[in-house]
Amino acid sequence: MAATQEEIVAGLAEIVNEIAGIPVEDVQLDKSFTDDLDVDSLSMVEVVVAAEERFDVKIPDEDVKNLKTVGDATDYILKHQG
Amino acid sequence: MAKIKPSKGAPYARILGVGGYRPTRVVPNEVILETIDSSDEWIRSRSGIETRHWANDEETVAAMSIEASGKAIADAGISAEQIGGVIVSTVSHFKQTPAVATEIADKLGTAKAAAFDISAGCAGFGYGLTLAKGMIVEGSAEYVLVIGVERLSDLTDLEDRATAFLFGDGAGAVVVGPAQEPGIGPTVWGSEGDKSETIKQTVPWTDYRSGEVAKFPAITQEGQAVFRWAVFEMAKVAKEALDAAGISAEDLDVFIPHQANERIIDSMVKTLKLPESVTVARDVRTTGNTSAASIPLAMERLLATGEAKSGDTALVIGFGAGLVYAATVVTLP
C-alpha cells in the first residue's frame, strides 16, 4: 500500500537521523536538506538510496538535485512510489 | 594436422612484492584554495583529503614507475632478469607511442620482457593483476610486474571546485609470480559504457590542438552519480568477489578499495557491513586520488606501517572512468 505524506515524512526523518544524526523532530516539510539538516550532496545520495528502498521508488541522479527540501522529497515520493 | 605443444604455467599465482613512489612535493589544501573558492574544512569533510603529492618535471611516469618497481622487485626477492612481463596502467602518460612499459622494462634491466600499457582508469590495477595472473598460470611469463602510475596533476582543472582538490600523483607496483596455493582469487570485473559521461576527459586532445577549445583537457566528473555508483553498485561487486573466492567478511583481514574519496570508503564499509576487525586503507587522506596507482600505494603503506602484514587476506576493488571495475581477493605479500 502506498505511504501517506505523514508516513513519508516520518520515514525520511528516520533516514536523515541515521545518516546525518539530526533529531527526527527537526525533519519538517519546509526544512532544506543542505541548509537546515546538515545533509551535504554526498549524504543526500545516501538519503535518496535509503528512501528508494523504503518507499519502493526510483529517484534518478538527474532528479536528486531538484529535491531541496523535505517537502520536495515527500512530493516526489508521493507521486512516484510503486 | 600438426599438433601444437601446449604451454605450461604455474598452478597458481600470487603477489610476491609491492613498492610505491610518492613525489617529493607535498601539496596541502591551502595551495588548492589559491585557485578555487572553498575551504580546508569543506575539502576534508567531502573527501577526507588533507594533502596530496604532485610530481615535478623529473618525476615522470617512467621515473616514478622505475622507483616503485625497483622496490617491488627487491621486496619479492627476485632479480629484474626474471621478469617476463611488464604491464603499466595509466591514463596520464602523454607520449602514447611507444608504450611507456617498454622503457620501464628496459631501464629496470629485464631480459626483453613483454611490455605494454593498458587504459582502465581507476580499475587499472585490478585489470593488470588479472592479466598477470593469466600470463603466469598460462605459462607465458614466470614473473610479471604490474604498475599503476599517474600524474593526474597534469589532468586537473585547478579552477574546478568539484575536482581541483581530488587528484594526486604517484606510482605503485607489484611483482606477481608462481604459487602452490591460490594467492589471487577470481576477478569480478566489467564495464558500463552507458555511463561513460560520469567520469571523463573534458575534450579530445585534437580539439585542443585545433584551437577549438582554449583550455587544456582535464578530468571531470558528476559527483553524486559517481558516489551512488561507487558506493552501492560497487559494494555488490565487492561482495561477489568475496563469494567467488569463498571468503566471508569475517575471514577478511584488510579492505583496500580504490582511494577515490574517504566518504566513498566510509559508505562502502557501512554498506558491506565489514566487521571492525577488518583494517581499512585510508591512504587517500595524504595521497589524494591517484587512479590506477592508489591500490598498490595503499597496500604498500599498510604493510610498511604494520597495519597489515604479509599473508593477510585482502579484498581489493578498483572502479572509475569507463565506467569500469575490478574486484578480487588477494593474499598480501
CSV table of C-alpha atoms in Angstrom, one decimal:
chain,number,residue,atom,x,y,z
A,1,MET,CA,0.0,0.0,0.0
A,2,ALA,CA,1.3,3.5,-0.9
A,3,ALA,CA,2.6,5.5,2.0
A,4,THR,CA,0.9,8.7,3.1
A,5,GLN,CA,2.5,12.1,3.3
A,6,GLU,CA,2.8,11.7,7.1
A,7,GLU,CA,4.4,8.3,6.8
A,8,ILE,CA,6.9,9.6,4.2
A,9,VAL,CA,8.0,12.5,6.4
A,10,ALA,CA,8.4,10.1,9.4
A,11,GLY,CA,10.4,7.7,7.2
A,12,LEU,CA,12.6,10.5,5.9
A,13,ALA,CA,13.1,11.7,9.4
A,14,GLU,CA,14.4,8.3,10.5
A,15,ILE,CA,16.7,8.1,7.4
A,16,VAL,CA,18.1,11.6,8.0
A,17,ASN,CA,18.6,10.8,11.6
A,18,GLU,CA,20.6,7.7,10.8
A,19,ILE,CA,22.7,9.3,8.1
A,20,ALA,CA,23.3,12.8,9.5
A,21,GLY,CA,22.4,12.4,13.2
A,22,ILE,CA,19.7,15.1,13.1
A,23,PRO,CA,16.9,14.7,15.7
A,24,VAL,CA,13.8,13.3,14.0
A,25,GLU,CA,11.6,16.1,15.2
A,26,ASP,CA,13.7,18.6,13.2
A,27,VAL,CA,12.9,17.0,9.9
A,28,GLN,CA,9.9,19.0,8.7
A,29,LEU,CA,8.4,19.7,5.3
A,30,ASP,CA,9.9,23.2,5.0
A,31,LYS,CA,13.4,22.2,6.0
A,32,SER,CA,16.2,22.3,3.4
A,33,PHE,CA,18.4,19.3,3.5
A,34,THR,CA,21.6,21.3,2.9
A,35,ASP,CA,20.9,24.5,4.8
A,36,ASP,CA,18.9,23.2,7.8
A,37,LEU,CA,19.7,19.5,8.2
A,38,ASP,CA,23.4,19.2,7.6
A,39,VAL,CA,22.9,16.8,4.7
A,40,ASP,CA,25.6,17.6,2.1
A,41,SER,CA,25.5,16.5,-1.6
A,42,LEU,CA,27.1,13.1,-0.8
A,43,SER,CA,24.9,12.4,2.2
A,44,MET,CA,21.9,13.3,0.1
A,45,VAL,CA,22.8,10.4,-2.2
A,46,GLU,CA,22.7,8.1,0.8
A,47,VAL,CA,19.3,9.6,1.9
A,48,VAL,CA,18.0,9.0,-1.6
A,49,VAL,CA,19.1,5.4,-1.8
A,50,ALA,CA,17.6,4.6,1.6
A,51,ALA,CA,14.4,6.3,0.6
A,52,GLU,CA,14.3,4.3,-2.7
A,53,GLU,CA,14.5,1.1,-0.7
A,54,ARG,CA,12.0,2.1,1.9
A,55,PHE,CA,9.3,3.6,-0.4
A,56,ASP,CA,9.8,1.4,-3.4
A,57,VAL,CA,10.6,4.4,-5.7
A,58,LYS,CA,13.3,5.2,-8.2
A,59,ILE,CA,14.9,8.6,-7.9
A,60,PRO,CA,17.4,9.0,-10.8
A,61,ASP,CA,20.5,11.2,-10.3
A,62,GLU,CA,19.2,14.0,-12.5
A,63,ASP,CA,16.2,14.4,-10.2
A,64,VAL,CA,18.2,14.4,-7.0
A,65,LYS,CA,19.3,18.0,-7.4
A,66,ASN,CA,15.7,19.2,-7.5
A,67,LEU,CA,15.0,17.8,-4.1
A,68,LYS,CA,15.9,20.8,-2.0
A,69,THR,CA,13.6,20.4,0.9
A,70,VAL,CA,12.0,17.6,2.8
A,71,GLY,CA,8.7,18.7,1.2
A,72,ASP,CA,10.2,18.3,-2.3
A,73,ALA,CA,11.3,14.8,-1.5
A,74,THR,CA,8.0,13.9,0.1
A,75,ASP,CA,6.0,15.2,-3.0
A,76,TYR,CA,8.4,13.3,-5.3
A,77,ILE,CA,7.9,10.0,-3.4
A,78,LEU,CA,4.1,10.5,-3.2
A,79,LYS,CA,4.0,10.9,-7.0
A,80,HIS,CA,6.4,8.2,-8.0
A,81,GLN,CA,6.0,5.4,-5.4
A,82,GLY,CA,5.2,1.9,-6.6
B,1,MET,CA,47.2,-31.9,-38.7
B,2,ALA,CA,50.3,-31.0,-36.8
B,3,LYS,CA,50.0,-31.0,-33.1
B,4,ILE,CA,50.8,-27.8,-31.2
B,5,LYS,CA,52.7,-28.3,-27.9
B,6,PRO,CA,50.7,-26.6,-25.1
B,7,SER,CA,52.4,-24.0,-22.9
B,8,LYS,CA,53.0,-25.0,-19.2
B,9,GLY,CA,52.3,-22.5,-16.5
B,10,ALA,CA,52.3,-22.4,-12.7
B,11,PRO,CA,49.4,-23.9,-10.8
B,12,TYR,CA,48.5,-20.6,-9.2
B,13,ALA,CA,49.8,-17.0,-8.9
B,14,ARG,CA,50.2,-14.6,-6.0
B,15,ILE,CA,51.6,-11.1,-5.3
B,16,LEU,CA,55.2,-11.5,-4.1
B,17,GLY,CA,56.3,-8.0,-3.5
B,18,VAL,CA,55.0,-4.4,-3.5
B,19,GLY,CA,56.6,-1.0,-3.9
B,20,GLY,CA,55.5,2.6,-4.1
B,21,TYR,CA,56.8,6.0,-5.1
B,22,ARG,CA,55.2,9.3,-3.9
B,23,PRO,CA,56.5,12.5,-5.4
B,24,THR,CA,58.6,14.7,-3.2
B,25,ARG,CA,56.3,17.8,-3.3
B,26,VAL,CA,53.5,17.6,-0.7
B,27,VAL,CA,50.6,19.8,-1.6
B,28,PRO,CA,48.3,20.9,1.3
B,29,ASN,CA,44.7,22.1,0.8
B,30,GLU,CA,45.9,25.7,1.2
B,31,VAL,CA,47.6,25.5,-2.2
B,32,ILE,CA,44.4,24.3,-3.8
B,33,LEU,CA,42.5,27.2,-2.2
B,34,GLU,CA,44.6,29.6,-4.2
B,35,THR,CA,42.5,28.8,-7.3
B,36,ILE,CA,39.1,27.7,-6.0
B,37,ASP,CA,36.6,29.3,-3.7
B,38,SER,CA,36.4,26.7,-1.0
B,39,SER,CA,37.8,25.9,2.4
B,40,ASP,CA,40.1,23.3,4.1
B,41,GLU,CA,37.1,22.2,6.2
B,42,TRP,CA,34.9,21.7,3.1
B,43,ILE,CA,37.6,19.7,1.2
B,44,ARG,CA,38.2,17.5,4.3
B,45,SER,CA,34.6,16.9,5.0
B,46,ARG,CA,33.7,16.0,1.3
B,47,SER,CA,36.8,13.9,0.6
B,48,GLY,CA,38.9,13.2,3.7
B,49,ILE,CA,41.9,14.7,1.7
B,50,GLU,CA,44.4,16.7,3.7
B,51,THR,CA,47.4,16.6,1.4
B,52,ARG,CA,48.4,15.0,-1.9
B,53,HIS,CA,51.7,14.7,-3.8
B,54,TRP,CA,52.4,16.4,-7.1
B,55,ALA,CA,55.2,15.3,-9.4
B,56,ASN,CA,57.9,17.7,-10.6
B,57,ASP,CA,59.5,17.6,-14.1
B,58,GLU,CA,61.9,14.9,-13.2
B,59,GLU,CA,59.2,12.7,-11.6
B,60,THR,CA,57.9,11.4,-14.9
B,61,VAL,CA,55.6,8.5,-15.4
B,62,ALA,CA,58.6,6.3,-16.3
B,63,ALA,CA,60.8,7.6,-13.5
B,64,MET,CA,58.2,7.1,-10.8
B,65,SER,CA,57.4,3.6,-12.2
B,66,ILE,CA,61.0,2.6,-12.1
B,67,GLU,CA,61.4,3.7,-8.5
B,68,ALA,CA,58.2,1.8,-7.4
B,69,SER,CA,59.1,-1.3,-9.4
B,70,GLY,CA,62.7,-1.4,-8.0
B,71,LYS,CA,61.2,-1.6,-4.5
B,72,ALA,CA,58.6,-4.2,-5.5
B,73,ILE,CA,61.3,-6.4,-7.1
B,74,ALA,CA,63.5,-6.2,-4.0
B,75,ASP,CA,60.5,-6.9,-1.8
B,76,ALA,CA,59.8,-10.0,-3.9
B,77,GLY,CA,63.4,-11.2,-3.6
B,78,ILE,CA,63.8,-11.8,-7.3
B,79,SER,CA,66.0,-10.2,-9.9
B,80,ALA,CA,64.8,-8.0,-12.8
B,81,GLU,CA,66.0,-10.5,-15.4
B,82,GLN,CA,63.4,-13.0,-14.1
B,83,ILE,CA,60.6,-10.7,-15.1
B,84,GLY,CA,58.8,-11.8,-18.2
B,85,GLY,CA,56.1,-9.2,-18.4
B,86,VAL,CA,55.6,-5.6,-17.6
B,87,ILE,CA,52.0,-4.2,-17.5
B,88,VAL,CA,51.6,-0.5,-17.0
B,89,SER,CA,48.1,1.0,-16.2
B,90,THR,CA,48.0,4.8,-16.7
B,91,VAL,CA,45.8,7.5,-18.2
B,92,SER,CA,48.3,10.3,-17.8
B,93,HIS,CA,51.3,9.4,-19.8
B,94,PHE,CA,51.2,12.0,-22.6
B,95,LYS,CA,53.5,10.3,-25.1
B,96,GLN,CA,51.4,7.4,-26.2
B,97,THR,CA,53.8,5.8,-28.6
B,98,PRO,CA,55.7,3.8,-27.8
B,99,ALA,CA,54.1,2.3,-24.7
B,100,VAL,CA,55.9,3.5,-21.6
B,101,ALA,CA,56.1,-0.1,-20.3
B,102,THR,CA,58.9,-0.8,-22.8
B,103,GLU,CA,61.2,2.0,-21.4
B,104,ILE,CA,60.4,0.8,-17.9
B,105,ALA,CA,61.2,-2.8,-18.8
B,106,ASP,CA,64.5,-1.8,-20.3
B,107,LYS,CA,65.7,0.6,-17.6
B,108,LEU,CA,64.8,-2.0,-14.9
B,109,GLY,CA,67.1,-4.5,-16.6
B,110,THR,CA,64.6,-7.1,-17.6
B,111,ALA,CA,65.6,-9.6,-20.3
B,112,LYS,CA,63.4,-8.2,-23.1
B,113,ALA,CA,60.2,-8.7,-21.1
B,114,ALA,CA,56.9,-8.4,-22.9
B,115,ALA,CA,55.8,-4.9,-22.1
B,116,PHE,CA,52.6,-3.0,-22.8
B,117,ASP,CA,50.3,-0.2,-21.4
B,118,ILE,CA,46.6,-0.6,-20.6
B,119,SER,CA,43.9,2.0,-20.1
B,120,ALA,CA,41.4,1.1,-17.4
B,121,GLY,CA,41.2,4.2,-15.3
B,122,CYS,CA,40.9,3.6,-11.6
B,123,ALA,CA,40.3,-0.1,-12.1
B,124,GLY,CA,43.7,-0.4,-13.9
B,125,PHE,CA,45.4,-2.2,-11.1
B,126,GLY,CA,42.8,-5.0,-10.9
B,127,TYR,CA,42.8,-5.3,-14.7
B,128,GLY,CA,46.6,-5.6,-14.7
B,129,LEU,CA,46.6,-8.0,-11.9
B,130,THR,CA,44.1,-10.3,-13.7
B,131,LEU,CA,46.2,-10.2,-16.9
B,132,ALA,CA,49.4,-11.0,-14.9
B,133,LYS,CA,47.7,-14.0,-13.2
B,134,GLY,CA,46.6,-15.3,-16.5
B,135,MET,CA,50.0,-15.0,-18.0
B,136,ILE,CA,51.6,-16.8,-15.1
B,137,VAL,CA,49.1,-19.6,-15.0
B,138,GLU,CA,49.0,-20.0,-18.7
B,139,GLY,CA,52.8,-20.1,-18.8
B,140,SER,CA,53.8,-17.1,-21.0
B,141,ALA,CA,55.8,-15.5,-18.1
B,142,GLU,CA,57.1,-16.6,-14.7
B,143,TYR,CA,57.1,-13.2,-13.0
B,144,VAL,CA,55.0,-10.2,-14.1
B,145,LEU,CA,55.3,-6.6,-12.9
B,146,VAL,CA,52.0,-4.7,-12.6
B,147,ILE,CA,52.4,-1.0,-12.3
B,148,GLY,CA,49.7,1.6,-11.7
B,149,VAL,CA,51.1,5.1,-12.3
B,150,GLU,CA,49.6,8.6,-12.7
B,151,ARG,CA,50.4,12.2,-13.0
B,152,LEU,CA,46.8,13.4,-12.5
B,153,SER,CA,48.0,16.9,-11.6
B,154,ASP,CA,48.6,17.3,-15.3
B,155,LEU,CA,44.9,16.5,-16.0
B,156,THR,CA,43.4,18.6,-13.1
B,157,ASP,CA,41.4,21.7,-13.7
B,158,LEU,CA,42.7,23.8,-10.8
B,159,GLU,CA,39.7,26.2,-11.2
B,160,ASP,CA,37.1,23.4,-10.9
B,161,ARG,CA,36.0,23.5,-7.2
B,162,ALA,CA,34.5,20.0,-7.5
B,163,THR,CA,37.7,18.2,-8.6
B,164,ALA,CA,40.7,20.6,-8.1
B,165,PHE,CA,41.5,19.0,-4.6
B,166,LEU,CA,40.9,15.4,-5.6
B,167,PHE,CA,43.8,14.2,-7.6
B,168,GLY,CA,47.4,13.3,-6.8
B,169,ASP,CA,50.4,11.7,-8.5
B,170,GLY,CA,52.4,8.6,-7.8
B,171,ALA,CA,53.3,5.0,-8.7
B,172,GLY,CA,52.6,1.7,-7.2
B,173,ALA,CA,53.9,-1.7,-8.4
B,174,VAL,CA,53.6,-5.3,-7.5
B,175,VAL,CA,55.5,-8.4,-8.7
B,176,VAL,CA,53.2,-11.3,-9.4
B,177,GLY,CA,54.7,-14.8,-9.6
B,178,PRO,CA,54.0,-18.5,-9.3
B,179,ALA,CA,52.5,-20.1,-6.2
B,180,GLN,CA,51.5,-23.5,-5.0
B,181,GLU,CA,48.3,-22.2,-3.4
B,182,PRO,CA,45.9,-19.6,-4.8
B,183,GLY,CA,47.0,-16.1,-3.9
B,184,ILE,CA,44.7,-14.2,-6.2
B,185,GLY,CA,41.1,-15.0,-6.3
B,186,PRO,CA,38.6,-14.9,-9.2
B,187,THR,CA,38.3,-11.4,-10.5
B,188,VAL,CA,34.8,-9.9,-10.7
B,189,TRP,CA,35.2,-7.2,-13.4
B,190,GLY,CA,33.3,-5.4,-16.1
B,191,SER,CA,32.4,-2.2,-17.8
B,192,GLU,CA,29.4,0.1,-18.1
B,193,GLY,CA,30.0,2.2,-21.1
B,194,ASP,CA,26.4,3.6,-20.9
B,195,LYS,CA,27.8,5.6,-18.0
B,196,SER,CA,30.8,6.9,-19.9
B,197,GLU,CA,29.8,10.6,-19.3
B,198,THR,CA,30.0,10.3,-15.5
B,199,ILE,CA,33.8,10.5,-15.4
B,200,LYS,CA,35.7,11.7,-18.4
B,201,GLN,CA,38.3,13.8,-20.1
B,202,THR,CA,36.6,17.1,-20.9
B,203,VAL,CA,37.6,17.2,-24.7
B,204,PRO,CA,39.7,15.1,-27.0
B,205,TRP,CA,43.4,16.2,-27.5
B,206,THR,CA,42.6,17.0,-31.1
B,207,ASP,CA,40.1,19.7,-30.1
B,208,TYR,CA,42.8,21.4,-28.1
B,209,ARG,CA,45.3,21.1,-30.9
B,210,SER,CA,43.0,22.6,-33.4
B,211,GLY,CA,42.2,25.5,-31.1
B,212,GLU,CA,38.5,24.5,-30.9
B,213,VAL,CA,38.9,24.8,-27.1
B,214,ALA,CA,41.5,27.0,-25.4
B,215,LYS,CA,41.6,25.1,-22.1
B,216,PHE,CA,43.9,22.1,-21.8
B,217,PRO,CA,41.8,18.9,-21.3
B,218,ALA,CA,41.1,17.8,-17.7
B,219,ILE,CA,39.2,15.1,-15.8
B,220,THR,CA,35.7,16.0,-14.9
B,221,GLN,CA,33.0,14.0,-13.1
B,222,GLU,CA,29.4,14.1,-11.9
B,223,GLY,CA,30.0,13.8,-8.2
B,224,GLN,CA,26.6,12.5,-7.0
B,225,ALA,CA,26.2,9.9,-9.8
B,226,VAL,CA,29.8,8.6,-9.2
B,227,PHE,CA,29.2,8.4,-5.4
B,228,ARG,CA,26.0,6.4,-5.8
B,229,TRP,CA,27.5,4.0,-8.3
B,230,ALA,CA,30.8,3.6,-6.4
B,231,VAL,CA,29.1,3.0,-3.0
B,232,PHE,CA,26.1,1.0,-3.8
B,233,GLU,CA,26.9,-0.8,-7.1
B,234,MET,CA,30.5,-1.4,-6.2
B,235,ALA,CA,29.5,-2.9,-2.8
B,236,LYS,CA,27.6,-5.6,-4.7
B,237,VAL,CA,30.7,-6.2,-6.9
B,238,ALA,CA,32.9,-6.4,-3.8
B,239,LYS,CA,30.5,-8.9,-2.2
B,240,GLU,CA,30.6,-11.0,-5.4
B,241,ALA,CA,34.4,-11.1,-5.3
B,242,LEU,CA,34.3,-12.3,-1.7
B,243,ASP,CA,31.8,-15.0,-2.6
B,244,ALA,CA,33.8,-16.1,-5.7
B,245,ALA,CA,36.9,-16.5,-3.5
B,246,GLY,CA,34.9,-18.4,-0.9
B,247,ILE,CA,35.9,-15.8,1.7
B,248,SER,CA,33.4,-14.4,4.3
B,249,ALA,CA,33.6,-10.8,5.7
B,250,GLU,CA,34.7,-12.4,8.9
B,251,ASP,CA,37.7,-14.2,7.1
B,252,LEU,CA,38.9,-10.9,5.7
B,253,ASP,CA,41.8,-9.0,7.3
B,254,VAL,CA,42.2,-6.0,5.1
B,255,PHE,CA,40.0,-3.9,2.7
B,256,ILE,CA,41.8,-1.9,0.1
B,257,PRO,CA,39.3,0.0,-2.1
B,258,HIS,CA,40.4,2.4,-4.7
B,259,GLN,CA,41.3,5.6,-2.9
B,260,ALA,CA,38.9,7.9,-4.6
B,261,ASN,CA,37.3,9.7,-1.6
B,262,GLU,CA,37.1,8.8,2.0
B,263,ARG,CA,33.4,9.3,2.0
B,264,ILE,CA,33.0,6.6,-0.6
B,265,ILE,CA,35.3,4.3,1.5
B,266,ASP,CA,33.2,5.0,4.7
B,267,SER,CA,29.9,4.3,2.9
B,268,MET,CA,31.2,1.1,1.3
B,269,VAL,CA,32.4,-0.2,4.6
B,270,LYS,CA,29.0,0.5,6.0
B,271,THR,CA,27.1,-1.0,3.1
B,272,LEU,CA,29.3,-4.1,3.1
B,273,LYS,CA,28.8,-4.4,6.9
B,274,LEU,CA,32.5,-5.2,7.3
B,275,PRO,CA,33.4,-6.3,10.9
B,276,GLU,CA,35.5,-3.8,13.0
B,277,SER,CA,38.4,-6.3,12.8
B,278,VAL,CA,39.0,-5.5,9.1
B,279,THR,CA,41.7,-3.0,8.5
B,280,VAL,CA,40.6,-0.4,6.0
B,281,ALA,CA,43.0,1.5,3.8
B,282,ARG,CA,42.6,5.3,4.1
B,283,ASP,CA,45.7,6.4,2.2
B,284,VAL,CA,43.5,9.0,0.3
B,285,ARG,CA,44.0,11.4,3.2
B,286,THR,CA,47.6,12.1,2.4
B,287,THR,CA,47.8,10.8,-1.2
B,288,GLY,CA,44.6,12.0,-2.8
B,289,ASN,CA,43.1,10.0,-5.7
B,290,THR,CA,45.9,8.6,-7.8
B,291,SER,CA,43.7,6.4,-10.0
B,292,ALA,CA,45.5,3.2,-11.0
B,293,ALA,CA,48.3,3.8,-8.5
B,294,SER,CA,46.0,4.1,-5.5
B,295,ILE,CA,45.6,0.4,-4.5
B,296,PRO,CA,49.3,-0.7,-4.7
B,297,LEU,CA,50.3,2.6,-2.9
B,298,ALA,CA,47.7,2.0,-0.1
B,299,MET,CA,48.8,-1.7,0.1
B,300,GLU,CA,52.5,-0.7,0.4
B,301,ARG,CA,51.7,1.8,3.2
B,302,LEU,CA,49.6,-0.6,5.2
B,303,LEU,CA,52.4,-3.1,5.1
B,304,ALA,CA,55.1,-0.5,5.9
B,305,THR,CA,53.2,0.8,8.9
B,306,GLY,CA,52.4,-2.6,10.2
B,307,GLU,CA,48.6,-2.1,10.0
B,308,ALA,CA,48.6,-5.1,7.7
B,309,LYS,CA,51.0,-8.0,7.5
B,310,SER,CA,52.3,-10.5,5.0
B,311,GLY,CA,49.9,-13.3,4.5
B,312,ASP,CA,46.8,-11.3,5.4
B,313,THR,CA,43.7,-11.8,3.2
B,314,ALA,CA,42.7,-8.5,1.5
B,315,LEU,CA,39.8,-7.5,-0.7
B,316,VAL,CA,40.9,-5.1,-3.4
B,317,ILE,CA,38.4,-3.2,-5.6
B,318,GLY,CA,39.1,-0.5,-8.3
B,319,PHE,CA,36.4,1.5,-10.0
B,320,GLY,CA,36.3,4.5,-12.2
B,321,ALA,CA,36.2,6.1,-15.7
B,322,GLY,CA,34.5,3.9,-18.2
B,323,LEU,CA,32.8,3.1,-16.1
B,324,VAL,CA,35.0,0.1,-15.3
B,325,TYR,CA,35.5,-2.0,-12.2
B,326,ALA,CA,37.6,-5.0,-11.0
B,327,ALA,CA,37.5,-6.7,-7.6
B,328,THR,CA,39.4,-9.7,-6.2
B,329,VAL,CA,40.6,-11.2,-3.0
B,330,VAL,CA,44.4,-11.5,-2.6
B,331,THR,CA,47.0,-12.7,-0.1
B,332,LEU,CA,49.2,-9.8,0.8
B,333,PRO,CA,52.9,-10.2,0.0
